[in-house]
């Protein structure tokens, strides 16, 4: 061992990792662990009777293994699931244009490796990244940021896997989940960027009359809240929902509303978060007393229905466009943690409301009994009109089942269900957050949520039913309090100030459009000179100088840039994350041409976003002025 190597390596690591590895309690306690010399004279390890490296020649073993890994001279990531005491790493570091991500669950192995090799230079440069300890998925996500187009080679270390396969398989599963989640999030972001921007703009007039969701925080202290999701088994829970209805607040996701109301169950709160226009149809015939919880990016059509909930509470949003509304408020709107689906939002809100327990029903996260949704959730009446000889509702359900590759998942009774990777993301979210939340799963069928208590209605509610009326009275009192919040005066948002801010923003966008158009024109000139290899030194220098000036002016418009960014996420990802599907092969191979193309894409995207945002805000302003 070399203590100086260990000290240098620890000093070059991020402080939290360095402190983690310096903890003296991190040892090989519980394992039969020997560091011995191999036949070649190099160190090797034997743990619990398993050789982590060759007992004959660890270096030769590492060289042979590295030679089998792909390397074509382009940017590449090697993701190591274990490395023993590190023999493979120096040979990988010799390769150009590679990044090595080293995941290791056992700190004592890391210390052994850091005592044998000096990796400090590569830790500091970022060519070698160590991932260990807590929050492995977050660490991995940070490590690959900006390297979206780099091919990734998964590299399992054979000796480590022979010793503790389950631990290293877990690392592989974490990596697979992270990359899939990242792909899904990026696909969602680029797919819905323009819809989200449109919905926020068009929702502003109606939302100016809503109350903030922060009004609900703590309002249900000590109560029970049931979250009704639209999974296939929701209809199976209807009898219990009816039997114990007076003992809980019912918070339904919008897709579950038609199912509930068809059985005479009226929710107290309805959560809507989906940006697609189709979702408004779940609410179009609703005439109950349920109050809307509305995300600003949810479809604006829902707020313009002749029937349906038209009063409620608005949540904040991470997208800067919401600042137009927030600046006119008399306090904090309130944020609700977002896990990718409306059911995750609903569960988070119930916790923020102060619920003693939050119960999930219809949260199958699987295709229970071969269904994609509970009967009624796929707009049965609408399908009645769409059905024909060539299109049956069974075909609609079949298409949803096979839209993504199928996976298997265990239920609470160890039965097997079919699911897909999108639902597994939501499953993982619930499992990751259940420890700090009072969540209980009452869903009759479907995927087991690891770490979450599994129960049934009778166990959770029968004692309340047979006891005093305190719980019933508490529920009724809370319902009245929620309704009273909607009538509070003065309004939470200042309509006059909102009108003025929208007018000022439209005016600023008109001026900004001129500057951005200039940037687009100059970027195009620079791009064409590089592409045609006809660079005139004098004019090219003048264009570059003019471009620098425009870049500086544009960068100073921070507020406008933030508002416009939502509509050009695909372009931003091209520039910042390396998702260069906009670039041709020629532009990828020619660095100067690629840079010029990204500049051109940015200004063209900004100009398009300026024009569309200005147009949408103008329509929103007209509607705002026409609302009483």
Short mmCIF file of N, CA and C in Angstrom, two decimals, residues 170-276:
data_model
loop_
_atom_site.label_atom_id
_atom_site.label_comp_id
_atom_site.label_asym_id
_atom_site.label_seq_id
_atom_site.Cartn_x
_atom_site.Cartn_y
_atom_site.Cartn_z
N UNK A 170 -27.18 -4.93 -8.92
CA UNK A 170 -27.96 -3.78 -8.47
C UNK A 170 -27.43 -2.49 -9.09
N UNK A 171 -26.11 -2.34 -9.16
CA UNK A 171 -25.52 -1.16 -9.81
C UNK A 171 -25.94 -1.09 -11.27
N UNK A 172 -25.93 -2.22 -11.94
CA UNK A 172 -26.31 -2.25 -13.35
C UNK A 172 -27.77 -1.84 -13.52
N UNK A 173 -28.63 -2.30 -12.63
CA UNK A 173 -30.05 -1.94 -12.70
C UNK A 173 -30.23 -0.43 -12.47
N UNK A 174 -29.47 0.13 -11.53
CA UNK A 174 -29.54 1.57 -11.27
C UNK A 174 -29.15 2.34 -12.52
N UNK A 175 -28.07 1.88 -13.18
CA UNK A 175 -27.61 2.56 -14.40
C UNK A 175 -28.65 2.45 -15.51
N UNK A 176 -29.20 1.27 -15.70
CA UNK A 176 -30.21 1.09 -16.75
C UNK A 176 -31.42 1.97 -16.49
N UNK A 177 -31.83 2.04 -15.24
CA UNK A 177 -32.99 2.87 -14.90
C UNK A 177 -32.69 4.34 -15.14
N UNK A 178 -31.50 4.78 -14.74
CA UNK A 178 -31.16 6.19 -14.91
C UNK A 178 -31.15 6.59 -16.38
N UNK A 179 -30.51 5.76 -17.22
CA UNK A 179 -30.43 6.11 -18.64
C UNK A 179 -31.80 6.07 -19.29
N UNK A 180 -32.63 5.11 -18.90
CA UNK A 180 -33.97 5.06 -19.46
C UNK A 180 -34.78 6.28 -19.01
N UNK A 181 -34.68 6.61 -17.72
CA UNK A 181 -35.41 7.77 -17.20
C UNK A 181 -34.96 9.04 -17.91
N UNK A 182 -33.66 9.17 -18.11
CA UNK A 182 -33.13 10.35 -18.80
C UNK A 182 -33.68 10.44 -20.22
N UNK A 183 -33.70 9.29 -20.91
CA UNK A 183 -34.23 9.28 -22.27
C UNK A 183 -35.71 9.66 -22.29
N UNK A 184 -36.47 9.10 -21.33
CA UNK A 184 -37.90 9.41 -21.25
C UNK A 184 -38.11 10.89 -20.96
N UNK A 185 -37.36 11.43 -19.99
CA UNK A 185 -37.50 12.84 -19.64
C UNK A 185 -37.16 13.76 -20.79
N UNK A 186 -36.07 13.43 -21.51
CA UNK A 186 -35.68 14.26 -22.65
C UNK A 186 -36.71 14.16 -23.77
N UNK A 187 -37.20 12.95 -23.99
CA UNK A 187 -38.22 12.77 -25.03
C UNK A 187 -39.48 13.54 -24.67
N UNK A 188 -39.87 13.50 -23.38
CA UNK A 188 -41.05 14.23 -22.93
C UNK A 188 -40.84 15.73 -23.08
N UNK A 189 -39.66 16.20 -22.69
CA UNK A 189 -39.35 17.63 -22.75
C UNK A 189 -39.42 18.15 -24.18
N UNK A 190 -38.80 17.43 -25.09
CA UNK A 190 -38.78 17.89 -26.48
C UNK A 190 -40.13 17.70 -27.17
N UNK A 191 -40.89 16.68 -26.73
CA UNK A 191 -42.20 16.44 -27.34
C UNK A 191 -43.21 17.50 -26.93
N UNK A 192 -43.17 17.91 -25.65
CA UNK A 192 -44.21 18.78 -25.13
C UNK A 192 -43.78 20.24 -24.95
N UNK A 193 -42.57 20.60 -25.38
CA UNK A 193 -42.06 21.94 -25.11
C UNK A 193 -43.02 23.03 -25.58
N UNK A 194 -43.51 22.92 -26.78
CA UNK A 194 -44.39 23.96 -27.34
C UNK A 194 -45.79 23.89 -26.73
N UNK A 195 -46.27 22.67 -26.42
CA UNK A 195 -47.59 22.53 -25.80
C UNK A 195 -47.59 23.15 -24.40
N UNK A 196 -46.52 22.89 -23.63
CA UNK A 196 -46.43 23.47 -22.29
C UNK A 196 -46.44 25.00 -22.34
N UNK A 197 -45.65 25.56 -23.25
CA UNK A 197 -45.59 27.01 -23.38
C UNK A 197 -46.97 27.58 -23.75
N UNK A 198 -47.62 26.92 -24.70
CA UNK A 198 -48.95 27.37 -25.13
C UNK A 198 -49.95 27.31 -23.99
N UNK A 199 -49.94 26.19 -23.24
CA UNK A 199 -50.91 26.04 -22.15
C UNK A 199 -50.71 27.09 -21.06
N UNK A 200 -49.46 27.35 -20.69
CA UNK A 200 -49.22 28.36 -19.64
C UNK A 200 -49.75 29.71 -20.10
N UNK A 201 -49.44 30.09 -21.33
CA UNK A 201 -49.90 31.39 -21.85
C UNK A 201 -51.42 31.46 -21.86
N UNK A 202 -52.06 30.44 -22.40
CA UNK A 202 -53.51 30.46 -22.55
C UNK A 202 -54.25 30.26 -21.23
N UNK A 203 -53.57 29.69 -20.22
CA UNK A 203 -54.21 29.49 -18.92
C UNK A 203 -54.18 30.73 -18.03
N UNK A 204 -53.35 31.69 -18.35
CA UNK A 204 -53.16 32.85 -17.47
C UNK A 204 -54.46 33.56 -17.10
N UNK A 205 -55.37 33.84 -18.06
CA UNK A 205 -56.60 34.57 -17.68
C UNK A 205 -57.43 33.82 -16.64
N UNK A 206 -57.66 32.53 -16.85
CA UNK A 206 -58.47 31.75 -15.90
C UNK A 206 -57.75 31.55 -14.58
N UNK A 207 -56.45 31.29 -14.64
CA UNK A 207 -55.70 31.04 -13.40
C UNK A 207 -55.60 32.28 -12.52
N UNK A 208 -55.76 33.45 -13.11
CA UNK A 208 -55.71 34.68 -12.31
C UNK A 208 -56.88 34.75 -11.32
N UNK A 209 -57.89 33.87 -11.52
CA UNK A 209 -59.05 33.85 -10.63
C UNK A 209 -58.98 32.68 -9.64
N UNK A 210 -57.93 31.86 -9.74
CA UNK A 210 -57.76 30.71 -8.85
C UNK A 210 -57.09 31.14 -7.55
N UNK A 211 -57.15 30.26 -6.58
CA UNK A 211 -56.41 30.43 -5.34
C UNK A 211 -55.12 29.62 -5.42
N UNK A 212 -54.11 29.94 -4.61
CA UNK A 212 -52.84 29.18 -4.63
C UNK A 212 -52.99 27.85 -3.90
N UNK A 213 -52.29 26.84 -4.37
CA UNK A 213 -52.37 25.53 -3.73
C UNK A 213 -51.80 25.59 -2.31
N UNK A 214 -50.99 26.59 -2.03
CA UNK A 214 -50.45 26.72 -0.66
C UNK A 214 -51.55 26.92 0.37
N UNK A 215 -52.75 27.36 -0.06
CA UNK A 215 -53.89 27.48 0.85
C UNK A 215 -54.25 26.12 1.46
N UNK A 216 -53.92 25.05 0.75
CA UNK A 216 -54.29 23.70 1.19
C UNK A 216 -53.24 23.05 2.08
N UNK A 217 -52.05 23.62 2.12
CA UNK A 217 -50.97 23.00 2.89
C UNK A 217 -51.35 23.01 4.38
N UNK A 218 -51.37 21.81 4.97
CA UNK A 218 -51.69 21.69 6.40
C UNK A 218 -53.17 21.72 6.72
N UNK A 219 -54.03 21.85 5.71
CA UNK A 219 -55.47 22.03 5.96
C UNK A 219 -56.14 20.74 6.43
N UNK A 220 -55.53 19.59 6.12
CA UNK A 220 -56.13 18.30 6.47
C UNK A 220 -55.32 17.60 7.56
N UNK A 221 -54.83 18.36 8.48
CA UNK A 221 -53.97 17.81 9.53
C UNK A 221 -54.68 16.71 10.31
N UNK A 222 -54.04 15.53 10.36
CA UNK A 222 -54.58 14.41 11.13
C UNK A 222 -55.64 13.61 10.42
N UNK A 223 -55.96 13.95 9.17
CA UNK A 223 -57.03 13.26 8.44
C UNK A 223 -56.49 12.14 7.57
N UNK A 224 -57.42 11.39 6.97
CA UNK A 224 -57.08 10.36 6.00
C UNK A 224 -57.51 10.84 4.61
N UNK A 225 -56.58 10.69 3.66
CA UNK A 225 -56.87 11.09 2.28
C UNK A 225 -56.66 9.88 1.37
N UNK A 226 -57.62 9.64 0.51
CA UNK A 226 -57.52 8.56 -0.47
C UNK A 226 -57.23 9.17 -1.83
N UNK A 227 -56.21 8.62 -2.50
CA UNK A 227 -55.87 9.04 -3.87
C UNK A 227 -56.45 8.01 -4.84
N UNK A 228 -57.37 8.44 -5.68
CA UNK A 228 -57.96 7.55 -6.67
C UNK A 228 -57.23 7.71 -8.00
N UNK A 229 -56.48 6.67 -8.38
CA UNK A 229 -55.77 6.65 -9.66
C UNK A 229 -56.60 5.84 -10.66
N UNK A 230 -56.21 5.89 -11.93
CA UNK A 230 -57.04 5.28 -12.97
C UNK A 230 -56.52 3.93 -13.44
N UNK A 231 -55.82 3.20 -12.58
CA UNK A 231 -55.33 1.88 -12.97
C UNK A 231 -56.46 0.90 -13.17
N UNK A 232 -56.17 -0.24 -13.81
CA UNK A 232 -57.22 -1.21 -14.15
C UNK A 232 -58.05 -1.69 -12.97
N UNK A 233 -57.48 -1.71 -11.76
CA UNK A 233 -58.22 -2.27 -10.62
C UNK A 233 -59.07 -1.25 -9.88
N UNK A 234 -59.13 0.01 -10.34
CA UNK A 234 -59.91 1.02 -9.61
C UNK A 234 -61.36 0.59 -9.45
N UNK A 235 -61.96 0.07 -10.51
CA UNK A 235 -63.36 -0.33 -10.43
C UNK A 235 -63.59 -1.41 -9.38
N UNK A 236 -62.55 -2.21 -9.10
CA UNK A 236 -62.66 -3.27 -8.09
C UNK A 236 -62.78 -2.68 -6.68
N UNK A 237 -62.31 -1.44 -6.50
CA UNK A 237 -62.33 -0.82 -5.17
C UNK A 237 -63.54 0.09 -4.95
N UNK A 238 -64.42 0.19 -5.94
CA UNK A 238 -65.57 1.07 -5.82
C UNK A 238 -66.46 0.73 -4.63
N UNK A 239 -66.79 -0.56 -4.38
CA UNK A 239 -67.65 -0.85 -3.22
C UNK A 239 -67.09 -0.32 -1.90
N UNK A 240 -65.80 -0.48 -1.69
CA UNK A 240 -65.18 0.02 -0.45
C UNK A 240 -65.13 1.54 -0.43
N UNK A 241 -64.86 2.15 -1.57
CA UNK A 241 -64.85 3.62 -1.63
C UNK A 241 -66.21 4.17 -1.22
N UNK A 242 -67.28 3.49 -1.65
CA UNK A 242 -68.63 3.93 -1.30
C UNK A 242 -68.93 3.66 0.18
N UNK A 243 -68.57 2.48 0.65
CA UNK A 243 -68.89 2.08 2.03
C UNK A 243 -68.27 3.02 3.06
N UNK A 244 -67.05 3.44 2.83
CA UNK A 244 -66.34 4.26 3.83
C UNK A 244 -66.21 5.72 3.39
N UNK A 245 -67.07 6.15 2.47
CA UNK A 245 -66.87 7.47 1.82
C UNK A 245 -66.85 8.64 2.79
N UNK A 246 -67.56 8.57 3.90
CA UNK A 246 -67.62 9.73 4.81
C UNK A 246 -66.44 9.80 5.77
N UNK A 247 -65.45 8.91 5.60
CA UNK A 247 -64.34 8.88 6.55
C UNK A 247 -63.02 9.41 5.97
N UNK A 248 -63.04 9.92 4.78
CA UNK A 248 -61.80 10.39 4.16
C UNK A 248 -62.08 11.47 3.13
N UNK A 249 -61.07 12.26 2.84
CA UNK A 249 -61.10 13.16 1.69
C UNK A 249 -60.68 12.37 0.46
N UNK A 250 -61.36 12.58 -0.64
CA UNK A 250 -61.04 11.85 -1.87
C UNK A 250 -60.41 12.81 -2.88
N UNK A 251 -59.15 12.54 -3.17
CA UNK A 251 -58.41 13.30 -4.17
C UNK A 251 -58.23 12.41 -5.39
N UNK A 252 -58.88 12.74 -6.49
CA UNK A 252 -58.85 11.90 -7.69
C UNK A 252 -58.00 12.53 -8.77
N UNK A 253 -57.25 11.70 -9.49
CA UNK A 253 -56.59 12.19 -10.70
C UNK A 253 -57.67 12.36 -11.76
N UNK A 254 -57.49 13.29 -12.68
CA UNK A 254 -58.56 13.61 -13.62
C UNK A 254 -59.00 12.42 -14.45
N UNK A 255 -58.07 11.50 -14.79
CA UNK A 255 -58.41 10.35 -15.61
C UNK A 255 -59.31 9.36 -14.87
N UNK A 256 -59.38 9.45 -13.55
CA UNK A 256 -60.22 8.55 -12.76
C UNK A 256 -61.63 9.09 -12.56
N UNK A 257 -61.86 10.36 -12.87
CA UNK A 257 -63.15 10.99 -12.58
C UNK A 257 -64.33 10.30 -13.26
N UNK A 258 -64.26 9.97 -14.57
CA UNK A 258 -65.42 9.31 -15.19
C UNK A 258 -65.78 7.98 -14.54
N UNK A 259 -64.77 7.22 -14.11
CA UNK A 259 -65.03 5.94 -13.47
C UNK A 259 -65.75 6.15 -12.14
N UNK A 260 -65.22 7.08 -11.33
CA UNK A 260 -65.81 7.34 -10.02
C UNK A 260 -67.25 7.83 -10.14
N UNK A 261 -67.48 8.82 -10.99
CA UNK A 261 -68.81 9.41 -11.09
C UNK A 261 -69.83 8.45 -11.70
N UNK A 262 -69.36 7.52 -12.54
CA UNK A 262 -70.29 6.54 -13.11
C UNK A 262 -70.87 5.63 -12.04
N UNK A 263 -70.17 5.53 -10.90
CA UNK A 263 -70.65 4.74 -9.77
C UNK A 263 -71.21 5.63 -8.65
N UNK A 264 -71.35 6.91 -8.92
CA UNK A 264 -71.91 7.82 -7.93
C UNK A 264 -70.94 8.28 -6.87
N UNK A 265 -69.64 8.13 -7.11
CA UNK A 265 -68.62 8.58 -6.16
C UNK A 265 -68.09 9.93 -6.64
N UNK A 266 -68.29 10.96 -5.82
CA UNK A 266 -67.87 12.31 -6.21
C UNK A 266 -66.60 12.69 -5.44
N UNK A 267 -65.50 12.99 -6.15
CA UNK A 267 -64.26 13.37 -5.46
C UNK A 267 -64.36 14.75 -4.84
N UNK A 268 -63.59 14.98 -3.81
CA UNK A 268 -63.52 16.31 -3.19
C UNK A 268 -62.56 17.22 -3.96
N UNK A 269 -61.47 16.63 -4.44
CA UNK A 269 -60.47 17.38 -5.20
C UNK A 269 -60.12 16.58 -6.45
N UNK A 270 -59.83 17.29 -7.55
CA UNK A 270 -59.48 16.66 -8.82
C UNK A 270 -58.16 17.24 -9.30
N UNK A 271 -57.16 16.40 -9.49
CA UNK A 271 -55.83 16.87 -9.89
C UNK A 271 -55.65 16.71 -11.40
N UNK A 272 -55.27 17.80 -12.06
CA UNK A 272 -55.05 17.78 -13.51
C UNK A 272 -53.66 18.31 -13.82
N UNK A 273 -52.88 17.53 -14.59
CA UNK A 273 -51.52 17.94 -14.90
C UNK A 273 -51.12 17.64 -16.34
N UNK A 274 -51.94 16.88 -17.07
CA UNK A 274 -51.56 16.46 -18.42
C UNK A 274 -51.76 17.59 -19.42
N UNK A 275 -50.77 17.86 -20.28
CA UNK A 275 -50.87 18.98 -21.22
C UNK A 275 -51.71 18.69 -22.46
N UNK A 276 -52.04 17.44 -22.72
CA UNK A 276 -52.71 17.10 -23.96
C UNK A 276 -54.20 17.41 -23.91
#
